[in-house]
Amino acid sequence: MNRKFRVLSDTPFDEASLELLRRGIAPHELILPQVGVASVLATASYSVEGIDIVLGQPDPARVLVSESLRWVQLSSAGFTRYDTPEFRAETQARGVIFTNSSSVYDEPCAAQVLAFMLAETRQLPRSLKVRCDNRSPEWKELRHGSLLLRNQSVLILGYGAIARCLVRMLAPLGPRITALRRKPEGNEEVPIITFAELPEALASADHVVNILPDNADSRGFFTGERFGQMKAGAAFYNIGRGTTVDQDALAESLRSGHLGAAWLDVTDPEPLPSGHPLVGLENCYITPHIAGGHQNESESLIRHFLENFRRFLDGEPLRDRIF
Amino acid sequence: MNRKFRVLSDTPFDEASLELLRRGIAPHELILPQVGVASVLATASYSVEGIDIVLGQPDPARVLVSESLRWVQLSSAGFTRYDTPEFRAETQARGVIFTNSSSVYDEPCAAQVLAFMLAETRQLPRSLKVRCDNRSPEWKELRHGSLLLRNQSVLILGYGAIARCLVRMLAPLGPRITALRRKPEGNEEVPIITFAELPEALASADHVVNILPDNADSRGFFTGERFGQMKAGAAFYNIGRGTTVDQDALAESLRSGHLGAAWLDVTDPEPLPSGHPLVGLENCYITPHIAGGHQNESESLIRHFLENFRRFLDGEPLRDRIF
């Protein structure tokens, strides 16, 4: 193939990472937009006219008018801004392929959930604070309250790359796992429940893991009614998007003691303002949207892109294709 | 077999657990000593004369003079009080079998280490305290500081049931694992290093997991010199016994920043007194010897004993035999 592709990246990489990307795609050309992108959720204002490939977060409106664009690889796992039937239909009609970077973030996100689940079952927040005599009543309570995941039940909402990774990580710990998936494909590693079965599944799960993406179907999915259906004392985890949860209802469920605990890496907004009902609740544990983070995150993003770039050049199917 | 065995249990079980044990061994007889045992480390003062089998923590001196004793199943994984060459030789000469309950405690102890390792790599103590804007300098630091265990190196000291369980739990997370074992058997699941290779292994490990039992060889094993050999910024975990560590040297290594963090479920003494050099150190995380705890711990202990009791009656090899 003699054609030189113009590859634009708007991701705020450092110089070493940019060099890795530049060399990786050579002799094809790396273009940097004039304006940096402050957040993946901000609107990038650069044009993608004359660009063949974007690695980053291009403005959906600009994507739709580009005559040149052939492939966009999002630098995130989430793709809310692009996830409308109209956008999908229009880009498909124009022959623009969309991939995301979910395989860069599945493992750290799954590890974060596992860290949460083990901190919860081993009662780390409480036991790290206590100094007590072996065999004291407090010790006995702590010791007997430290749970094994074996034979406990885990319900996962949203069965994509993170869930599959989490299922593999949980396997040696022995919980029973079921999952809810919008469009089951029949190749899932765990039993998939239907929406009709959700109330029963919520009622029997010791751990409910929310990995739902943000879209029209999932917004506000976890209502007070759904929290009410959960088993008393169960733990709720959110690693997806804060918008999928009625946070006032969650706070009420935690305050009343119906839910045992919530572990959230995402909230709406981020961070939560002081005085928010979830802030300061003793059984609500919040990390500031860092689940996807890991050493060499930039390098992982670039290597994932370069693998797909090779596939693109060789006419092979791309990884993490979303539409 | 028509003989009725007399089985003594000194473990402070509740009534329901005692009933499970009593029914499980029937028609053999359950004997309870007059004096309860406050701690597995206290000296039980009841006689074992006329007793065939003990489940618990009998006084070693009483064991040595019993004419009737044939088998002791310790209710703990640790067996320091019995672990001398003289005691082993004498009980072997008398034909008394010793088993322990390590398979009751291996999984919760391994889960506790995994909880520690994930809390450390995902920076839970710090990230649970922070509320920060996405993309703020603090957020970037947290996000990039959150590690994956994949491709990190883990060195395990003491390769018994807990270590094997931990190796299985770590497998999907992808670290490189090596271990030190006093007497390698050649069937270990990971590469076993020799004592001569220890300095090099300490220097290259990101995570050093101490599961050494307490005995004459292991007491004070982790000296200042050994902490000095560890990689800068590495994390140290202790789930074995506090006596295997020079705690002043550990505190110094943590204070100087040479070690990144220590996660300890055991200390010497327990709990540590106020003002101890390890207490209050920001990068020293201590839980009060609860790693073995889990729901239905009593039931697990009894079921493990009953399985061995069946094997004993049927002349099969006992599980968790220690000598």
XYZ file of C-alpha atoms in Angstrom:
646
model
C 0.000 0.000 0.000
C 1.661 3.208 -1.171
C -0.835 5.685 0.196
C 0.218 7.751 3.191
C -2.469 7.985 5.840
C -2.918 11.061 7.973
C -3.439 9.980 11.590
C -4.625 12.563 14.096
C -4.237 12.068 17.849
C -5.775 14.514 20.310
C -4.750 12.525 23.390
C -2.512 14.583 25.722
C 0.475 12.231 25.475
C 3.911 13.236 26.724
C 6.777 13.596 24.227
C 8.083 10.030 24.679
C 4.633 8.584 24.040
C 4.125 10.764 20.977
C 7.449 9.538 19.657
C 6.359 5.912 20.190
C 3.186 6.656 18.236
C 4.995 8.579 15.480
C 7.536 5.825 14.921
C 4.883 3.129 15.170
C 2.842 4.509 12.293
C 5.755 5.694 10.106
C 5.917 6.301 7.198
C 2.333 7.412 7.744
C 1.891 10.888 9.147
C 1.012 11.903 12.710
C -1.021 15.108 12.996
C -1.553 16.914 16.282
C -4.502 19.275 16.589
C -3.815 22.844 17.547
C -6.012 22.706 20.634
C -5.416 20.137 23.386
C -8.341 18.280 24.860
C -8.781 18.848 28.570
C -11.076 15.895 29.217
C -12.483 12.995 27.239
C -15.863 14.452 28.050
C -15.064 17.912 26.660
C -15.840 18.763 23.066
C -12.797 18.805 20.864
C -13.030 21.705 18.482
C -10.541 20.763 15.792
C -11.506 19.798 12.248
C -11.026 16.238 11.016
C -11.286 17.215 7.368
C -8.404 15.718 5.419
C -7.722 13.229 8.257
C -7.990 9.454 7.631
C -7.757 8.126 11.151
C -8.302 9.615 14.617
C -7.014 8.272 17.919
C -8.812 10.235 20.614
C -12.155 11.908 21.166
C -13.196 13.792 18.004
C -16.268 16.014 18.014
C -19.189 13.855 16.768
C -20.532 16.729 14.663
C -17.143 17.110 12.934
C -16.965 13.357 12.333
C -20.313 13.458 10.546
C -19.203 16.094 8.027
C -15.726 14.738 7.281
C -15.264 13.485 3.727
C -11.935 11.833 4.504
C -12.403 9.961 7.804
C -12.289 6.156 7.637
C -11.635 5.013 11.178
C -11.881 6.464 14.711
C -10.273 4.741 17.676
C -11.602 6.277 20.889
C -9.005 6.656 23.643
C -11.585 5.578 26.234
C -13.747 2.546 26.897
C -16.879 4.706 27.243
C -18.466 6.146 24.093
C -21.597 7.883 25.329
C -21.212 10.899 23.040
C -21.252 8.675 19.959
C -23.835 6.162 21.152
C -27.031 7.206 19.365
C -28.834 5.241 16.661
C -28.578 8.280 14.337
C -24.819 8.616 14.761
C -24.249 4.886 14.286
C -26.409 4.835 11.147
C -24.786 7.915 9.625
C -21.185 6.816 10.232
C -21.964 3.320 8.981
C -23.452 4.805 5.812
C -20.255 6.821 5.374
C -18.090 3.753 5.987
C -16.403 5.122 9.134
C -15.321 2.384 11.512
C -15.416 2.996 15.294
C -13.253 1.143 17.792
C -12.626 1.939 21.441
C -9.834 1.242 23.945
C -11.769 -1.098 26.199
C -9.038 -3.734 26.154
C -6.662 -1.134 27.622
C -9.015 -0.482 30.540
C -10.700 -3.841 31.164
C -7.970 -5.259 33.369
C -7.396 -2.228 35.651
C -11.165 -1.710 35.978
C -11.725 -5.366 36.848
C -8.808 -5.216 39.311
C -10.405 -2.161 40.939
C -13.699 -4.041 41.402
C -11.821 -7.026 42.814
C -9.943 -4.681 45.184
C -13.306 -3.264 46.306
C -14.862 -6.718 46.766
C -11.936 -8.009 48.797
C -11.724 -4.827 50.904
C -15.449 -5.276 51.586
C -15.385 -9.000 52.403
C -12.166 -8.756 54.437
C -13.574 -5.571 56.115
C -10.386 -3.603 55.487
C -11.773 -0.116 56.243
C -12.798 -1.256 59.711
C -10.061 -3.749 60.543
C -7.273 -1.340 59.562
C -8.559 1.093 62.199
C -8.803 -1.341 65.088
C -6.170 -2.407 67.578
C -7.687 -5.122 69.749
C -6.751 -8.137 71.786
C -7.044 -11.523 70.155
C -10.218 -13.135 71.527
C -11.777 -9.852 72.682
C -15.449 -9.440 71.694
C -14.447 -6.850 69.081
C -11.863 -9.247 67.655
C -14.352 -12.088 67.483
C -16.834 -9.890 65.671
C -14.210 -8.752 63.162
C -12.864 -12.226 62.681
C -16.260 -13.823 62.124
C -17.387 -10.927 59.948
C -14.498 -11.431 57.527
C -16.070 -13.262 54.633
C -14.929 -15.585 51.905
C -16.274 -14.983 48.420
C -16.590 -18.762 48.020
C -20.272 -19.669 47.739
C -21.326 -16.023 47.860
C -23.259 -14.758 44.862
C -22.195 -11.995 42.504
C -24.506 -10.330 39.985
C -22.838 -8.323 37.216
C -24.837 -5.707 35.299
C -23.280 -5.093 31.887
C -21.352 -7.957 30.356
C -18.501 -6.585 28.262
C -14.706 -6.718 28.421
C -14.478 -5.602 32.081
C -17.013 -8.206 33.191
C -15.249 -11.015 31.365
C -11.971 -9.977 32.953
C -13.609 -9.808 36.394
C -15.130 -13.268 35.938
C -11.651 -14.677 35.266
C -10.236 -12.901 38.337
C -13.071 -14.113 40.572
C -12.903 -17.744 39.428
C -10.269 -18.937 41.948
C -12.217 -17.248 44.762
C -15.236 -19.417 44.018
C -18.344 -17.182 44.032
C -21.455 -18.027 42.021
C -21.704 -15.435 39.232
C -24.603 -14.413 37.025
C -24.851 -11.423 34.706
C -27.312 -9.221 32.875
C -26.458 -8.399 29.264
C -28.439 -6.195 26.908
C -27.822 -8.460 23.917
C -26.664 -11.934 24.976
C -24.493 -13.627 22.367
C -24.638 -17.122 23.813
C -20.864 -17.282 24.344
C -20.828 -15.766 27.839
C -18.763 -17.507 30.516
C -21.512 -17.228 33.167
C -25.306 -17.678 33.189
C -27.030 -14.626 31.693
C -30.326 -13.527 33.239
C -33.157 -11.721 31.464
C -34.633 -8.381 32.538
C -37.666 -10.296 33.822
C -35.382 -12.259 36.132
C -33.630 -9.155 37.481
C -35.723 -8.628 40.660
C -35.085 -12.219 41.723
C -31.393 -11.958 40.855
C -31.048 -8.705 42.851
C -32.788 -10.343 45.803
C -30.323 -13.216 45.951
C -27.007 -11.479 45.210
C -24.500 -10.710 47.968
C -22.566 -8.442 45.588
C -24.076 -6.381 42.765
C -21.498 -5.014 40.320
C -22.709 -2.200 38.075
C -20.627 -1.909 34.881
C -23.415 -0.365 32.812
C -22.296 2.239 30.296
C -24.099 5.569 30.098
C -26.804 5.543 27.443
C -30.519 6.236 27.086
C -31.438 2.752 28.400
C -29.120 2.768 31.386
C -29.555 6.306 32.727
C -31.024 6.113 36.234
C -31.204 2.310 35.936
C -30.568 1.794 39.652
C -33.719 3.292 41.133
C -34.885 3.169 44.730
C -37.110 0.260 43.726
C -34.141 -1.742 42.445
C -32.082 -0.993 45.578
C -35.139 -2.095 47.568
C -35.128 -5.415 45.690
C -31.554 -6.090 46.745
C -30.796 -8.515 49.562
C -30.443 -6.915 53.005
C -26.787 -6.282 53.790
C -25.633 -6.745 50.192
C -22.849 -4.637 48.697
C -23.191 -2.457 45.602
C -20.242 -1.583 43.337
C -20.196 0.967 40.511
C -17.385 1.027 37.990
C -19.495 2.092 35.004
C -20.957 5.599 34.999
C -22.447 7.621 37.845
C -25.473 8.550 35.733
C -26.837 4.984 35.883
C -27.639 5.394 39.593
C -30.296 7.345 41.492
C -27.788 8.556 44.043
C -30.359 9.904 46.503
C -32.015 6.481 46.565
C -28.637 4.821 47.032
C -27.809 7.138 49.935
C -31.154 6.363 51.557
C -30.605 2.626 51.134
C -27.171 2.901 52.737
C -28.365 5.158 55.553
C -31.224 2.840 56.440
C -28.794 -0.076 56.585
C -30.700 -2.005 53.924
C -27.564 -2.039 51.787
C -24.433 -3.084 53.625
C -22.051 -0.922 51.630
C -21.447 0.855 48.341
C -18.084 1.078 46.595
C -18.107 3.658 43.824
C -15.396 4.676 41.401
C -17.854 6.834 39.456
C -20.425 9.378 40.585
C -22.525 12.118 39.013
C -21.031 14.706 39.095
C -17.374 13.964 39.713
C -16.339 14.782 42.322
C -19.511 14.952 44.405
C -19.944 18.347 46.091
C -19.604 18.707 49.870
C -22.910 18.070 51.535
C -24.021 15.532 48.928
C -26.015 12.731 50.623
C -23.378 10.117 49.648
C -20.443 12.126 50.988
C -19.470 11.227 54.532
C -21.716 8.153 54.746
C -19.787 5.592 56.748
C -20.671 2.666 54.479
C -20.106 4.507 51.189
C -16.588 4.236 49.777
C -15.687 6.464 46.836
C -12.572 6.613 44.652
C -12.229 9.486 42.142
C -12.716 7.694 38.787
C -9.283 6.113 38.739
C -10.259 2.490 38.048
C -8.891 2.545 34.512
C -5.540 3.932 35.637
C -2.387 1.894 35.492
C 1.342 2.318 35.027
C 2.175 2.932 31.354
C -1.424 3.777 30.513
C -0.262 5.965 27.591
C 1.977 3.225 26.264
C -0.862 0.689 26.527
C -3.200 3.028 24.641
C -0.641 3.516 21.888
C 0.283 -0.160 21.598
C -3.394 -1.046 21.354
C -3.789 1.561 18.606
C -0.684 0.367 16.753
C -1.938 -3.230 16.775
C -5.212 -2.037 15.259
C -3.327 0.197 12.806
C -1.420 -2.859 11.551
C -4.714 -4.739 11.239
C -6.228 -1.778 9.392
C -3.341 -1.737 6.903
C -3.507 -5.520 6.477
C -7.293 -5.554 6.075
C -7.822 -7.653 9.213
C -10.773 -7.190 11.601
C -10.034 -4.524 14.212
C -10.098 -5.265 17.939
C -12.631 -3.535 20.244
C -14.847 -2.573 17.311
C -18.000 -0.898 18.613
C -19.725 -0.093 15.293
C -14.670 -51.421 63.927
C -16.446 -51.984 67.230
C -14.181 -49.944 69.488
C -15.562 -46.677 70.759
C -13.049 -43.840 70.539
C -12.961 -41.055 73.072
C -12.576 -37.747 71.214
C -11.729 -34.635 73.218
C -12.303 -31.128 71.855
C -11.084 -28.076 73.760
C -12.144 -25.607 71.057
C -14.657 -23.054 72.384
C -17.447 -24.035 69.977
C -21.001 -22.870 70.478
C -23.733 -25.403 71.236
C -24.794 -25.876 67.594
C -21.218 -26.572 66.530
C -20.698 -29.012 69.381
C -23.843 -30.816 68.300
C -22.518 -31.042 64.724
C -19.300 -32.531 66.079
C -21.081 -34.895 68.476
C -23.377 -36.249 65.772
C -20.555 -36.420 63.261
C -18.457 -38.753 65.383
C -21.312 -40.841 66.872
C -21.345 -43.544 68.110
C -17.889 -42.482 69.273
C -17.807 -40.310 72.362
C -17.214 -36.543 72.569
C -15.438 -35.401 75.730
C -15.229 -31.757 76.758
C -12.477 -30.693 79.157
C -13.481 -28.995 82.350
C -11.459 -25.874 81.620
C -12.047 -23.799 78.472
C -9.085 -22.566 76.483
C -8.905 -18.807 76.170
C -6.416 -18.691 73.324
C -4.700 -21.167 71.060
C -1.480 -19.825 72.488
C -2.459 -20.460 76.112
C -1.511 -23.698 77.813
C -4.424 -26.057 78.172
C -4.283 -27.689 81.553
C -6.529 -30.709 81.142
C -5.308 -34.278 81.055
C -5.461 -36.348 77.872
C -5.060 -39.648 79.658
C -7.693 -42.093 78.474
C -8.362 -39.938 75.385
C -7.790 -41.381 71.880
C -8.123 -38.271 69.767
C -7.882 -34.518 70.446
C -9.262 -31.715 68.320
C -7.767 -28.509 69.681
C -4.593 -27.375 71.404
C -3.510 -29.931 74.013
C -0.622 -29.215 76.356
C 2.512 -30.696 74.713
C 3.762 -31.997 78.054
C 0.467 -33.832 78.625
C 0.591 -35.279 75.120
C 4.020 -36.747 75.822
C 2.862 -38.675 78.885
C -0.451 -39.943 77.533
C -0.613 -43.716 77.124
C -3.834 -43.586 75.133
C -3.429 -40.764 72.583
C -3.270 -41.805 68.907
C -4.036 -38.645 66.952
C -4.103 -34.880 67.576
C -5.747 -32.498 65.113
C -4.714 -28.939 65.946
C -7.484 -26.366 65.552
C -4.984 -23.895 64.054
C -2.649 -23.781 61.079
C 0.295 -22.724 63.281
C 1.929 -25.353 65.498
C 4.872 -23.534 67.087
C 4.393 -25.106 70.534
C 4.766 -28.592 69.075
C 7.449 -27.811 66.508
C 10.656 -29.084 68.117
C 12.770 -32.039 66.954
C 12.409 -33.619 70.408
C 8.630 -33.403 70.410
C 8.368 -34.759 66.877
C 10.685 -37.667 67.674
C 8.941 -38.563 70.911
C 5.401 -38.474 69.498
C 6.495 -40.418 66.442
C 8.043 -43.054 68.680
C 4.740 -43.253 70.553
C 2.788 -43.506 67.304
C 0.818 -40.273 67.822
C -0.200 -38.650 64.541
C -0.358 -34.827 64.274
C -2.523 -32.976 61.780
C -3.420 -29.306 61.680
C -6.279 -27.243 60.259
C -4.323 -25.432 57.586
C -6.841 -26.271 54.855
C -9.484 -24.420 56.903
C -7.364 -21.277 56.993
C -5.476 -21.312 53.698
C -8.219 -19.697 51.639
C -9.137 -16.819 54.011
C -5.450 -16.102 54.663
C -4.677 -16.060 50.942
C -7.729 -13.847 50.338
C -6.450 -11.448 53.024
C -3.074 -11.190 51.275
C -4.806 -10.646 47.940
C -6.977 -7.938 49.543
C -3.803 -6.279 50.860
C -2.019 -6.506 47.483
C -4.964 -5.052 45.594
C -5.518 -2.300 48.171
C -1.813 -1.463 47.789
C -1.658 -1.533 43.984
C -5.004 0.263 43.567
C -3.923 2.746 46.334
C -7.204 2.340 48.210
C -6.118 3.974 51.490
C -5.222 7.163 49.637
C -7.820 7.185 46.871
C -10.714 6.574 49.283
C -9.766 9.796 51.097
C -9.498 12.057 48.061
C -12.174 14.038 46.285
C -10.607 15.617 43.239
C -11.430 16.837 39.768
C -10.801 14.511 36.866
C -7.609 15.713 35.177
C -6.362 17.692 38.193
C -2.667 17.092 39.038
C -3.711 15.093 42.106
C -6.038 12.961 39.960
C -3.326 12.310 37.387
C -0.911 11.256 40.092
C -3.464 8.892 41.628
C -4.510 7.515 38.300
C -0.994 6.858 37.069
C 0.039 5.501 40.453
C -2.655 2.817 40.368
C -0.802 -0.297 39.362
C -1.615 -3.562 37.681
C -0.117 -6.712 39.158
C 0.503 -7.953 35.607
C 4.253 -8.153 34.997
C 5.028 -7.125 38.573
C 7.040 -9.607 40.610
C 5.906 -11.329 43.782
C 8.230 -13.220 46.117
C 6.578 -15.562 48.629
C 8.485 -16.677 51.719
C 7.103 -19.958 53.037
C 5.468 -22.241 50.512
C 2.652 -24.166 52.162
C -1.119 -24.328 51.774
C -1.642 -20.543 51.984
C 1.007 -19.857 49.343
C -0.446 -22.426 46.943
C -3.878 -20.883 47.390
C -2.459 -17.379 46.841
C -0.667 -18.503 43.673
C -3.993 -19.749 42.278
C -5.705 -16.457 43.196
C -2.924 -14.353 41.654
C -2.759 -16.324 38.394
C -5.434 -14.338 36.492
C -3.775 -11.072 37.579
C -0.567 -12.096 35.826
C 2.369 -11.322 38.170
C 5.644 -13.249 38.004
C 5.846 -15.339 41.185
C 8.794 -17.023 42.862
C 8.961 -18.558 46.325
C 11.370 -19.654 49.032
C 10.659 -23.031 50.624
C 12.615 -24.653 53.426
C 12.331 -28.124 51.901
C 11.360 -27.984 48.223
C 9.479 -31.060 47.069
C 9.791 -30.457 43.344
C 6.003 -30.262 42.859
C 5.670 -26.514 43.500
C 3.582 -24.471 41.048
C 6.151 -21.639 40.853
C 9.967 -21.444 40.648
C 11.539 -22.060 44.053
C 14.642 -20.077 44.946
C 17.434 -21.175 47.287
C 18.592 -19.258 50.365
C 21.685 -18.226 48.388
C 19.423 -16.595 45.798
C 17.381 -14.708 48.393
C 19.241 -11.339 48.275
C 18.804 -11.181 44.507
C 15.160 -12.229 44.748
C 14.474 -9.587 47.412
C 16.142 -6.957 45.231
C 13.894 -7.659 42.262
C 10.495 -8.232 43.937
C 7.794 -5.565 43.899
C 5.837 -7.494 46.538
C 7.351 -9.648 49.287
C 4.833 -11.890 51.046
C 5.968 -13.346 54.367
C 4.051 -16.520 55.292
C 6.835 -17.981 57.431
C 5.673 -19.896 60.484
C 7.243 -19.194 63.851
C 10.094 -21.572 64.629
C 13.765 -21.488 65.607
C 14.856 -20.946 61.975
C 12.387 -18.205 61.146
C 12.473 -16.063 64.288
C 13.761 -12.594 63.371
C 14.219 -13.758 59.756
C 13.413 -10.309 58.342
C 16.355 -8.298 59.632
C 17.306 -4.747 58.731
C 19.799 -6.236 56.280
C 17.054 -8.150 54.458
C 14.781 -5.092 54.332
C 17.782 -3.194 52.978
C 18.120 -5.774 50.196
C 14.555 -5.166 49.079
C 13.809 -3.045 46.017
C 13.145 0.642 46.749
C 9.418 1.276 46.969
C 8.504 -2.409 47.291
C 5.670 -3.583 49.527
C 6.029 -6.067 52.380
C 3.165 -8.273 53.595
C 3.097 -10.436 56.727
C 0.423 -13.069 57.220
C 2.641 -15.561 59.060
C 3.837 -14.646 62.557
C 4.999 -11.312 63.947
C 8.072 -12.935 65.522
C 9.678 -13.512 62.115
C 10.234 -9.767 61.678
C 12.637 -7.277 63.284
C 9.894 -4.699 63.713
C 12.218 -1.811 64.581
C 14.109 -2.410 61.356
C 10.833 -2.599 59.436
C 9.680 0.694 60.955
C 12.979 2.333 60.010
C 12.729 1.036 56.455
C 9.184 2.404 56.144
C 10.049 5.737 57.752
C 13.017 6.287 55.458
C 10.808 5.596 52.448
C 12.997 2.678 51.308
C 10.006 0.367 51.610
C 6.852 1.692 49.984
C 4.426 0.063 52.406
C 3.889 -2.761 54.853
C 0.625 -4.660 55.288
C 0.626 -6.755 58.438
C -2.008 -9.071 59.841
C 0.389 -10.285 62.526
C 2.702 -8.416 64.873
C 4.682 -9.157 68.022
C 3.016 -8.584 70.437
C -0.631 -8.417 69.340
C -1.865 -5.766 69.468
C 1.161 -3.477 69.352
C 1.260 -1.030 72.272
C 0.666 2.694 71.717
C 3.926 4.415 70.899
C 5.354 1.376 69.110
C 7.450 2.508 66.115
C 5.067 0.770 63.664
C 1.919 2.341 65.122
C 0.821 5.492 63.362
C 3.250 5.145 60.447
C 1.411 6.358 57.379
C 2.632 3.549 55.136
C 2.129 0.742 57.655
C -1.282 -0.957 57.512
C -2.163 -3.357 60.319
C -5.153 -5.672 60.791
C -5.558 -7.470 64.142
C -4.738 -11.100 63.219
C -8.033 -11.776 61.507
C -6.778 -13.196 58.207
C -7.946 -16.716 59.004
C -11.450 -15.559 59.883
C -14.421 -16.423 57.765
C -18.128 -17.052 58.061
C -18.788 -20.536 59.504
C -15.213 -20.896 60.713
C -16.350 -23.324 63.438
C -18.308 -25.409 60.969
C -15.316 -25.512 58.595
C -13.044 -26.640 61.444
C -15.466 -29.392 62.394
C -16.111 -30.577 58.840
C -12.370 -30.745 58.248
C -12.012 -32.800 61.440
C -14.920 -35.091 60.537
C -13.410 -35.784 57.107
C -10.147 -36.750 58.811
C -12.038 -38.756 61.437
C -13.642 -40.800 58.643
C -10.212 -41.294 57.083
C -8.807 -42.293 60.466
C -11.537 -44.925 60.917
C -11.081 -46.191 57.351
C -7.299 -46.306 57.607
C -6.793 -43.699 54.884
C -4.028 -41.053 54.962
C -5.104 -37.971 56.919
C -5.207 -34.520 55.338
C -2.937 -31.719 56.643
C -0.641 -34.166 58.366
C 2.304 -32.309 59.897
C 4.158 -35.247 61.514
